[in-house]
Amino acid sequence: MNTIEPGMKVTALYKTGKYIGEAEQVKNGKVLVSILAVLKHPKQGDLHNPNQADVPFFHQRKALAFQEKTWSPEHTVKPYEEQVPDYYESLKMSLEEMQKELEQKGDDWSTRSLSELSGLKKEYHL
């Protein structure tokens, strides 16, 4: 088991996104992480009905912002040893990677997700 301590660079999961950040606190089985980069952009849609387009509310899910803080379960937080990429470059790359995956699927959920990601790309100014 990896011991996470304040000041360490870590990877952390939050909902369906994956991030690089700095551990700030460890408390009650959770780690407070300050976001430094995006490894995987969050999936779009309803988390309770994954990959389904025909849901009452299809959520637009933004990536956590630079230096935004989030609590992640300690078991999902791992030490990160590599160079931390630029936040905005990592956001752009993770969004483009998700768009490519969705374009290959071509189903209804992917089409709705691509529409949401297109809006986010504008909002992110990418």
Short mmCIF file of C-alpha atoms in Angstrom, two decimals:
data_model
loop_
_atom_site.label_atom_id
_atom_site.label_comp_id
_atom_site.label_asym_id
_atom_site.label_seq_id
_atom_site.Cartn_x
_atom_site.Cartn_y
_atom_site.Cartn_z
CA MET A 1 0.00 0.00 0.00
CA ASN A 2 1.29 3.44 -0.93
CA THR A 3 1.42 6.03 1.81
CA ILE A 4 0.16 9.40 0.62
CA GLU A 5 1.48 12.44 2.45
CA PRO A 6 0.82 16.18 2.03
CA GLY A 7 3.04 17.76 -0.62
CA MET A 8 3.26 14.61 -2.78
CA LYS A 9 2.37 14.70 -6.46
CA VAL A 10 -0.37 12.14 -7.06
CA THR A 11 -2.90 10.83 -9.54
CA ALA A 12 -6.49 10.91 -8.33
CA LEU A 13 -9.86 9.81 -9.63
CA TYR A 14 -12.92 12.01 -9.38
CA LYS A 15 -16.15 10.63 -10.78
CA THR A 16 -15.09 9.48 -14.28
CA GLY A 17 -12.08 11.80 -14.66
CA LYS A 18 -8.44 11.17 -13.76
CA TYR A 19 -6.13 13.95 -12.64
CA ILE A 20 -2.60 14.78 -11.51
CA GLY A 21 -2.48 16.89 -8.41
CA GLU A 22 -0.79 17.67 -5.15
CA ALA A 23 -1.97 16.00 -1.96
CA GLU A 24 -2.82 18.64 0.63
CA GLN A 25 -4.43 16.65 3.44
CA VAL A 26 -5.08 13.04 4.30
CA LYS A 27 -8.07 12.57 6.57
CA ASN A 28 -10.56 9.78 7.32
CA GLY A 29 -9.58 7.65 4.32
CA LYS A 30 -9.70 10.57 1.87
CA VAL A 31 -7.08 12.81 0.29
CA LEU A 32 -7.61 16.49 -0.47
CA VAL A 33 -6.02 17.00 -3.89
CA SER A 34 -5.24 20.30 -5.62
CA ILE A 35 -5.59 19.70 -9.38
CA LEU A 36 -2.52 20.35 -11.57
CA ALA A 37 -3.35 18.48 -14.81
CA VAL A 38 -6.00 16.31 -16.50
CA LEU A 39 -5.14 12.73 -17.52
CA LYS A 40 -8.65 11.63 -18.53
CA HIS A 41 -11.56 13.95 -19.24
CA PRO A 42 -14.81 13.01 -17.45
CA LYS A 43 -17.41 11.08 -19.42
CA GLN A 44 -20.60 12.88 -20.40
CA GLY A 45 -24.12 11.78 -19.57
CA ASP A 46 -25.82 10.21 -16.58
CA LEU A 47 -23.40 8.44 -14.23
CA HIS A 48 -26.22 6.14 -13.07
CA ASN A 49 -26.98 5.10 -16.66
CA PRO A 50 -23.55 5.04 -18.32
CA ASN A 51 -23.32 5.02 -22.13
CA GLN A 52 -27.06 5.61 -22.50
CA ALA A 53 -28.36 8.55 -24.56
CA ASP A 54 -32.05 8.20 -23.75
CA VAL A 55 -32.00 9.49 -20.17
CA PRO A 56 -34.07 12.26 -18.51
CA PHE A 57 -31.02 14.50 -18.03
CA PHE A 58 -27.84 14.07 -20.05
CA HIS A 59 -25.18 15.79 -17.92
CA GLN A 60 -22.40 17.94 -19.30
CA ARG A 61 -19.36 17.10 -17.16
CA LYS A 62 -16.50 19.57 -16.99
CA ALA A 63 -12.98 18.64 -15.99
CA LEU A 64 -11.90 19.94 -12.61
CA ALA A 65 -10.19 23.34 -12.91
CA PHE A 66 -6.52 24.17 -12.33
CA GLN A 67 -5.87 24.25 -8.55
CA GLU A 68 -9.46 23.21 -7.80
CA LYS A 69 -9.52 21.05 -4.71
CA THR A 70 -11.37 17.77 -4.38
CA TRP A 71 -11.54 14.95 -1.87
CA SER A 72 -10.70 11.56 -3.39
CA PRO A 73 -10.91 8.19 -1.63
CA GLU A 74 -7.38 7.34 -0.46
CA HIS A 75 -7.40 3.95 -2.23
CA THR A 76 -7.81 5.74 -5.61
CA VAL A 77 -4.88 8.11 -5.03
CA LYS A 78 -1.44 6.98 -6.22
CA PRO A 79 1.99 8.64 -6.13
CA TYR A 80 3.00 10.38 -9.37
CA GLU A 81 6.72 10.54 -10.18
CA GLU A 82 6.82 12.01 -13.69
CA GLN A 83 6.94 15.63 -14.84
CA VAL A 84 3.58 17.33 -14.39
CA PRO A 85 2.29 18.61 -17.75
CA ASP A 86 0.82 22.06 -18.26
CA TYR A 87 -2.81 22.06 -17.10
CA TYR A 88 -4.27 23.62 -20.27
CA GLU A 89 -2.24 21.40 -22.59
CA SER A 90 -3.32 18.31 -20.61
CA LEU A 91 -6.96 19.47 -20.71
CA LYS A 92 -6.80 19.89 -24.48
CA MET A 93 -5.14 16.50 -25.00
CA SER A 94 -7.59 14.64 -22.74
CA LEU A 95 -10.57 16.27 -24.45
CA GLU A 96 -9.25 15.46 -27.93
CA GLU A 97 -8.51 11.86 -26.91
CA MET A 98 -12.06 11.42 -25.64
CA GLN A 99 -13.46 12.97 -28.84
CA LYS A 100 -11.49 10.48 -30.98
CA GLU A 101 -12.77 7.52 -28.94
CA LEU A 102 -16.37 8.74 -29.26
CA GLU A 103 -16.08 9.37 -33.00
CA GLN A 104 -15.02 5.74 -33.48
CA LYS A 105 -18.06 4.40 -31.57
CA GLY A 106 -20.68 6.37 -33.49
CA ASP A 107 -23.64 5.37 -31.28
CA ASP A 108 -26.33 7.72 -29.89
CA TRP A 109 -24.54 8.20 -26.57
CA SER A 110 -21.29 9.08 -28.37
CA THR A 111 -23.11 11.60 -30.59
CA ARG A 112 -24.66 13.33 -27.56
CA SER A 113 -21.33 13.23 -25.73
CA LEU A 114 -19.53 14.79 -28.71
CA SER A 115 -22.07 17.60 -28.73
CA GLU A 116 -21.43 18.29 -25.02
CA LEU A 117 -17.66 18.13 -25.50
CA SER A 118 -17.89 20.58 -28.40
CA GLY A 119 -19.59 23.06 -26.08
CA LEU A 120 -16.98 22.47 -23.40
CA LYS A 121 -14.15 23.00 -25.89
CA LYS A 122 -15.54 26.49 -26.60
CA GLU A 123 -16.03 27.16 -22.90
CA TYR A 124 -12.46 26.04 -22.17
CA HIS A 125 -11.24 28.36 -25.00
CA LEU A 126 -9.34 25.51 -26.68
#
